[in-house]
XYZ file of C-alpha atoms in Angstrom:
441
model
C 71.155 -19.566 -6.269
C 69.280 -22.521 -6.144
C 68.889 -22.591 -2.870
C 67.942 -19.100 -2.841
C 65.213 -19.172 -5.582
C 64.063 -22.364 -3.222
C 63.938 -20.135 -0.205
C 61.925 -17.241 -2.301
C 59.548 -20.068 -3.694
C 58.850 -20.742 0.114
C 57.936 -17.388 1.090
C 55.896 -16.563 -1.812
C 53.837 -19.928 -0.721
C 53.741 -18.957 2.417
C 52.323 -15.331 1.774
C 49.476 -17.105 -0.528
C 48.891 -19.212 2.492
C 48.440 -16.556 4.896
C 46.633 -14.635 2.723
C 44.417 -17.506 1.542
C 43.668 -17.940 5.925
C 43.636 -14.434 6.164
C 40.390 -14.083 3.735
C 38.479 -16.670 5.218
C 39.120 -15.532 8.651
C 37.728 -12.870 7.656
C 34.976 -14.145 5.649
C 34.178 -16.075 9.007
C 34.312 -13.173 11.020
C 31.642 -11.215 8.672
C 29.758 -14.009 8.572
C 29.356 -14.329 12.518
C 28.816 -10.854 13.313
C 25.854 -10.641 10.528
C 24.349 -13.654 12.443
C 24.759 -11.445 15.790
C 23.009 -8.156 13.844
C 20.480 -10.560 12.860
C 19.858 -12.202 16.127
C 20.135 -8.563 18.080
C 17.452 -7.053 15.617
C 15.249 -10.483 15.780
C 15.547 -10.382 19.425
C 14.894 -6.616 19.733
C 11.558 -6.723 17.759
C 10.095 -9.119 19.707
C 11.387 -7.199 22.847
C 10.346 -3.796 21.532
C 6.696 -3.248 21.896
C 6.081 -0.611 19.904
C 8.655 -2.318 16.932
C 6.412 -5.671 17.835
C 3.168 -3.796 17.252
C 4.247 -2.646 13.042
C 5.676 -5.440 12.169
C 3.541 -8.699 13.843
C 0.004 -7.010 15.807
C -0.350 -4.480 13.101
C -0.103 -6.450 9.552
C -2.244 -9.446 11.253
C -4.638 -7.466 12.540
C -5.454 -3.882 10.032
C -5.677 -6.320 6.813
C -8.578 -8.144 9.010
C -10.515 -4.910 9.755
C -10.157 -3.547 6.664
C -11.196 -6.344 4.338
C -14.152 -6.423 7.053
C -15.085 -3.016 6.595
C -15.381 -3.444 2.178
C -16.773 -7.262 2.912
C -20.209 -6.315 1.305
C -18.513 -4.939 -1.295
C -22.083 -3.168 -2.526
C -24.483 -0.994 -0.600
C -27.848 -2.467 -0.670
C -31.683 -0.541 0.041
C -30.173 3.257 -0.128
C -33.158 5.102 1.139
C -34.776 7.861 -1.257
C -37.234 10.430 -1.103
C -39.839 10.851 -3.812
C -41.285 13.834 -5.085
C -44.062 13.420 -7.356
C -45.675 16.333 -9.046
C -47.453 14.552 -11.724
C -49.392 12.069 -9.707
C -49.823 9.681 -13.028
C -49.461 5.793 -13.554
C -46.315 6.468 -15.792
C -44.620 8.087 -12.590
C -45.859 5.412 -10.021
C -44.668 2.513 -12.321
C -41.774 4.146 -12.680
C -41.126 4.519 -8.849
C -42.657 1.129 -8.102
C -39.396 -0.345 -9.838
C -36.988 1.580 -8.250
C -38.114 0.305 -5.154
C -38.076 -3.121 -6.427
C -34.869 -2.762 -7.363
C -32.169 -4.371 -4.671
C -30.339 -1.770 -4.274
C -32.605 1.269 -3.776
C -35.805 1.636 -1.152
C -38.070 4.386 -1.140
C -38.317 5.644 2.250
C -40.196 8.699 1.925
C -42.712 10.872 -0.424
C -42.491 14.826 -0.512
C -44.799 17.158 -1.450
C -41.543 19.651 -2.610
C -37.912 19.746 -2.878
C -37.232 21.695 0.157
C -38.930 19.169 2.275
C -37.041 16.274 0.269
C -33.635 18.969 0.753
C -34.016 18.637 4.766
C -34.367 15.154 4.633
C -31.210 14.596 3.292
C -29.354 16.924 5.185
C -30.524 14.865 8.211
C -29.157 11.604 6.853
C -32.519 10.209 6.433
C -31.919 9.852 2.774
C -29.479 9.751 0.258
C -31.554 11.350 -2.931
C -33.771 12.053 -4.711
C -36.640 11.457 -7.242
C -38.202 14.509 -8.729
C -41.045 13.903 -11.090
C -42.345 17.309 -12.656
C -45.769 18.125 -13.416
C -46.017 17.260 -17.225
C -43.729 13.768 -16.609
C -46.780 11.894 -18.009
C -47.945 14.461 -20.399
C -44.828 14.354 -22.480
C -44.304 11.171 -22.719
C -48.353 10.524 -24.375
C -46.980 13.692 -26.599
C -44.035 11.183 -27.615
C -42.113 14.554 -27.005
C -38.554 13.719 -24.293
C -39.618 13.991 -20.469
C -37.182 14.453 -17.609
C -36.882 12.680 -14.116
C -34.391 14.684 -11.777
C -32.111 12.375 -9.652
C -30.283 14.576 -6.870
C -28.040 12.242 -5.075
C -25.946 12.651 -1.702
C -21.935 12.857 -2.840
C -20.443 12.268 0.172
C -20.364 8.597 -0.440
C -19.649 7.679 -4.185
C -21.040 3.871 -3.373
C -25.021 5.246 -2.732
C -24.892 7.748 -5.889
C -23.582 4.985 -7.903
C -26.638 2.752 -6.323
C -29.088 5.447 -7.000
C -28.037 6.070 -10.085
C -28.037 3.400 -12.221
C -30.925 2.111 -10.534
C -33.016 5.426 -11.676
C -31.174 4.735 -14.772
C -31.790 1.044 -15.605
C -35.203 1.797 -15.023
C -35.788 4.586 -17.284
C -34.068 2.315 -19.783
C -36.636 0.036 -19.242
C -39.378 2.157 -19.558
C -37.722 3.441 -22.646
C -37.696 0.134 -24.497
C -41.751 -0.303 -23.355
C -42.186 2.733 -24.962
C -40.638 2.061 -28.091
C -42.136 -1.778 -28.743
C -45.359 0.382 -27.905
C -44.738 2.681 -31.247
C -43.438 0.647 -33.067
C -45.365 -1.783 -35.783
C -44.291 -5.173 -34.701
C -45.708 -8.368 -35.507
C -44.017 -10.679 -33.534
C -42.127 -11.063 -30.226
C -38.643 -11.570 -32.303
C -39.844 -7.949 -34.086
C -40.135 -6.243 -30.783
C -36.776 -7.300 -29.800
C -35.321 -6.589 -33.203
C -37.399 -3.202 -32.724
C -35.980 -2.132 -28.985
C -32.893 -3.627 -28.741
C -31.044 -4.159 -32.559
C -27.445 -4.455 -30.950
C -28.041 -7.111 -28.415
C -25.255 -7.364 -25.420
C -24.332 -8.956 -22.873
C -22.454 -7.520 -19.799
C -20.263 -9.456 -18.184
C -17.476 -8.221 -15.713
C -14.625 -10.051 -16.529
C -12.111 -9.342 -13.008
C -14.463 -8.071 -10.354
C -17.125 -10.338 -10.518
C -18.957 -8.855 -8.020
C -18.537 -4.637 -9.028
C -17.492 -4.276 -5.388
C -15.164 -1.926 -4.119
C -13.707 -4.679 -1.804
C -12.286 -6.309 -5.063
C -11.334 -3.233 -6.546
C -8.999 -1.379 -3.721
C -8.103 -4.032 -1.226
C -4.991 -6.017 -3.535
C -3.894 -2.241 -3.224
C -4.121 -1.914 0.530
C -2.398 -4.759 1.357
C 0.539 -4.485 -0.564
C 0.724 -0.948 0.941
C 0.173 -1.988 4.639
C 3.830 -4.198 3.743
C 5.323 -1.208 2.763
C 4.222 1.376 5.634
C 4.313 -1.290 8.015
C 8.310 -2.064 7.509
C 8.522 1.386 7.308
C 7.116 2.168 10.484
C 8.686 -0.382 12.361
C 12.516 0.189 10.985
C 11.968 3.416 11.539
C 11.018 2.597 14.906
C 14.096 0.745 15.785
C 16.411 3.426 14.407
C 15.065 5.992 16.987
C 15.209 3.199 19.606
C 19.070 3.228 18.351
C 20.158 6.693 18.624
C 17.757 7.465 21.906
C 20.012 4.772 23.447
C 23.347 5.832 22.016
C 24.966 8.321 23.881
C 25.902 10.484 20.837
C 22.437 9.742 19.242
C 24.233 7.782 16.328
C 22.598 4.907 14.254
C 25.640 2.469 14.774
C 26.454 1.252 18.525
C 30.485 1.089 19.588
C 31.106 -2.432 19.187
C 33.461 -4.965 17.294
C 30.085 -6.847 15.657
C 29.459 -3.658 13.767
C 32.721 -3.347 12.112
C 31.479 -3.723 8.578
C 29.030 -2.103 6.164
C 27.771 -5.328 4.601
C 27.995 -7.227 8.015
C 25.032 -4.908 9.502
C 23.388 -3.855 6.442
C 22.944 -7.763 5.746
C 22.470 -8.395 8.934
C 19.591 -6.357 9.801
C 18.087 -7.182 6.477
C 17.705 -10.532 6.804
C 16.018 -10.368 10.205
C 13.606 -7.451 9.021
C 13.071 -10.158 5.236
C 11.938 -13.004 6.894
C 10.075 -11.772 9.326
C 8.037 -10.263 6.120
C 8.560 -13.299 3.965
C 5.586 -14.600 6.690
C 3.539 -11.453 6.535
C 3.248 -11.526 3.146
C 2.669 -14.989 2.384
C -0.636 -14.233 4.763
C -1.471 -10.918 3.843
C -1.569 -12.243 0.102
C -2.489 -15.556 0.396
C -4.680 -15.655 3.129
C -6.779 -12.252 4.383
C -8.023 -12.516 0.418
C -9.534 -16.249 1.329
C -10.683 -15.097 4.521
C -13.071 -12.601 2.745
C -13.852 -14.614 -0.714
C -11.928 -11.433 -2.955
C -10.451 -12.449 -6.375
C -7.913 -14.657 -5.843
C -6.039 -15.981 -9.315
C -2.418 -15.576 -8.559
C 0.006 -18.430 -9.293
C 2.977 -19.170 -7.343
C 5.567 -17.773 -9.523
C 3.978 -14.690 -10.518
C 3.246 -14.136 -6.733
C 7.005 -14.919 -5.836
C 8.692 -12.996 -8.631
C 6.992 -9.834 -7.479
C 7.089 -9.881 -3.684
C 10.566 -11.161 -3.626
C 11.756 -8.070 -4.899
C 9.555 -5.692 -3.389
C 10.034 -7.112 0.398
C 13.703 -6.535 -0.206
C 13.106 -3.109 -1.892
C 10.861 -1.598 1.039
C 13.626 -2.990 3.707
C 16.240 -1.348 1.827
C 14.177 1.603 1.552
C 13.231 1.639 4.999
C 16.653 1.102 6.290
C 17.937 3.924 3.866
C 15.450 6.215 4.642
C 16.145 5.288 8.703
C 18.639 7.727 8.446
C 16.518 10.930 9.437
C 14.899 9.582 12.044
C 15.924 10.982 15.297
C 13.325 10.170 17.717
C 10.635 7.079 18.109
C 8.051 9.789 17.668
C 8.873 11.039 14.243
C 8.381 7.537 12.134
C 4.916 8.504 12.539
C 4.916 12.542 11.083
C 7.482 10.821 8.455
C 5.470 7.477 7.105
C 1.899 7.879 8.183
C 0.466 10.798 7.024
C 2.217 9.366 3.276
C -0.421 6.522 2.912
C -3.477 8.418 1.102
C -1.365 9.926 -1.249
C 0.890 6.375 -2.287
C -2.507 4.726 -2.647
C -3.377 7.290 -4.792
C -0.239 8.036 -6.737
C -0.259 4.106 -7.736
C -3.206 4.355 -9.866
C -5.614 2.640 -7.962
C -7.827 4.967 -7.345
C -7.243 7.005 -9.883
C -6.617 6.441 -13.817
C -2.468 6.079 -13.897
C -2.748 7.883 -17.155
C -4.408 11.182 -15.794
C -1.492 11.926 -13.202
C 0.375 14.476 -13.928
C 3.971 13.811 -15.316
C 5.685 15.279 -11.804
C 3.376 13.286 -9.491
C 4.730 10.563 -11.165
C 7.929 10.850 -11.287
C 7.428 11.568 -7.519
C 5.302 7.708 -7.119
C 8.340 6.202 -9.279
C 10.437 6.349 -6.023
C 8.355 4.175 -4.039
C 7.835 0.463 -4.209
C 4.287 0.359 -3.086
C 3.913 1.811 -6.749
C 4.850 -0.820 -8.595
C 4.095 -3.769 -5.966
C 0.884 -2.579 -5.674
C 0.006 -2.214 -9.703
C 1.724 -6.190 -10.159
C 0.012 -7.105 -7.787
C -3.976 -6.309 -9.088
C -2.690 -7.545 -12.239
C -1.730 -11.454 -11.112
C -4.291 -11.640 -8.303
C -7.085 -9.071 -9.619
C -6.687 -10.446 -13.564
C -4.495 -13.099 -13.501
C -1.484 -12.208 -14.770
C 1.719 -13.802 -15.091
C 5.593 -12.920 -14.198
C 5.616 -12.115 -18.064
C 2.275 -9.501 -17.429
C 4.312 -7.695 -14.902
C 7.503 -7.309 -16.096
C 7.557 -3.825 -15.768
C 6.801 -3.486 -12.557
C 9.266 -6.781 -11.081
C 12.196 -5.185 -12.962
C 11.736 -1.728 -11.327
C 11.772 -3.417 -8.433
C 14.822 -5.008 -8.823
C 16.369 -1.584 -9.938
C 15.053 -0.102 -6.780
C 16.710 -3.179 -4.665
C 20.081 -1.904 -5.971
C 19.782 0.877 -5.475
C 18.229 1.802 -2.097
C 21.163 -1.206 -1.623
C 23.776 1.166 -2.200
C 22.434 3.846 -0.774
C 21.819 1.916 2.044
C 25.479 1.061 2.746
C 26.110 4.741 1.819
C 24.387 5.924 4.885
C 25.854 3.321 7.199
C 29.479 3.951 6.277
C 28.594 7.365 7.408
C 26.953 6.268 9.878
C 30.309 3.880 11.363
C 32.657 6.532 10.303
C 30.573 9.350 12.481
C 30.776 6.661 15.211
C 34.232 5.798 15.073
C 34.951 9.951 15.262
C 32.530 9.899 18.257
C 34.884 7.080 19.599
C 38.237 8.719 18.506
C 36.930 11.502 20.563
C 36.102 10.230 23.717
C 39.158 7.715 23.906
C 41.473 11.215 23.534
C 39.172 12.611 26.179
C 39.529 9.973 28.621
C 43.525 9.972 27.662
C 43.550 13.925 28.550
C 41.163 12.783 31.677
C 43.915 10.337 32.729
C 47.135 11.831 32.404
C 45.522 15.286 33.971
C 44.726 12.657 36.846
C 48.571 11.219 36.554
C 49.858 14.986 36.677
C 48.024 15.503 39.387
C 48.588 12.443 41.608
C 52.964 13.051 41.136
C 52.568 16.757 42.216
C 50.576 15.638 45.369
C 52.759 12.832 46.042
C 56.066 15.657 45.561
C 54.016 18.288 47.590
């Protein structure tokens, strides 16, 4: 009896040892296959010109081009036409101050509005100032007078320059008129009567007041997502085109497992875009002197889940890419809507609830908002807690979705492999039957 117990214990210990060795062997094989898939993805990135363009060249060059376009930040010397029906000292004073502004310049004097409209239509000027005949008369009577400001609304920067300059000149003339009609004795009395509530306008975050500092942070983060989606989609389209059955997963012993495929591919994409993200978020803004107040903990805390979310989102969406050209149709046209839905160029509170819900599906929405707060506003990781928590949620959701997609693709590949094997077996049987029939005959 003791011998039987001793034999059972030996068998149990042998089974445990074999199970442990099998588990270790499975883990080692999984790691080797993952490294093989990672190396294959890196190799395909370098050898495939399309993937190389979207993964390396576009992230390197496109941010520079976009930042260079917005490098001037504000427009200067916007040409304006003048229609002066008053021909008075007050109108000439208004025009002189308007022309002295760095943002605008008086380019033409016209006899009527029709002539000025023709100049606007020819793009010779971007706006018109119209002084009515009773402009000076109403001022001398102590009545309210008007100056007509007509702007070309096709360019918001020129409209802003003309309108704000005219408004500043009119406020300055209002102050002088108010002082002239007051009974002030000292200069201090004049200051109090003209500006009873004084204020200093200080721009806290966007110090230049330009569109570059306002838009470029969001555009940079969107470039990361869109180029990553384009590269992954192009790689998926290539894999399908090179496969006999247009499967995403090839027939290979290295692709025999979900996690080794997902982790191997994602590791390659993550390594490439870690370098690209550092270049885009740290180097590009400094090249063009944009406002950059991001700290290392906040930037790493945002970019880590953002890149992972974009990677898994792109891998999950690659299942719908059948051909290389399809990815351009699926990704490129979404860039402008995604930029608007992020809330960077349109107030987030004014976006309809339906479109806000759609925007939550994309990592760029929270990546843009978070990067704008930490880069342009000096926010910390606590200030973007909502953004990086949602991004980590997207990482988990899209990782599980990617695993389901590749599970389906593996089953599909196996099914095609079994069908192909059955066809080969059937052909072998038919060939053997023909051979035996010929030998008997």
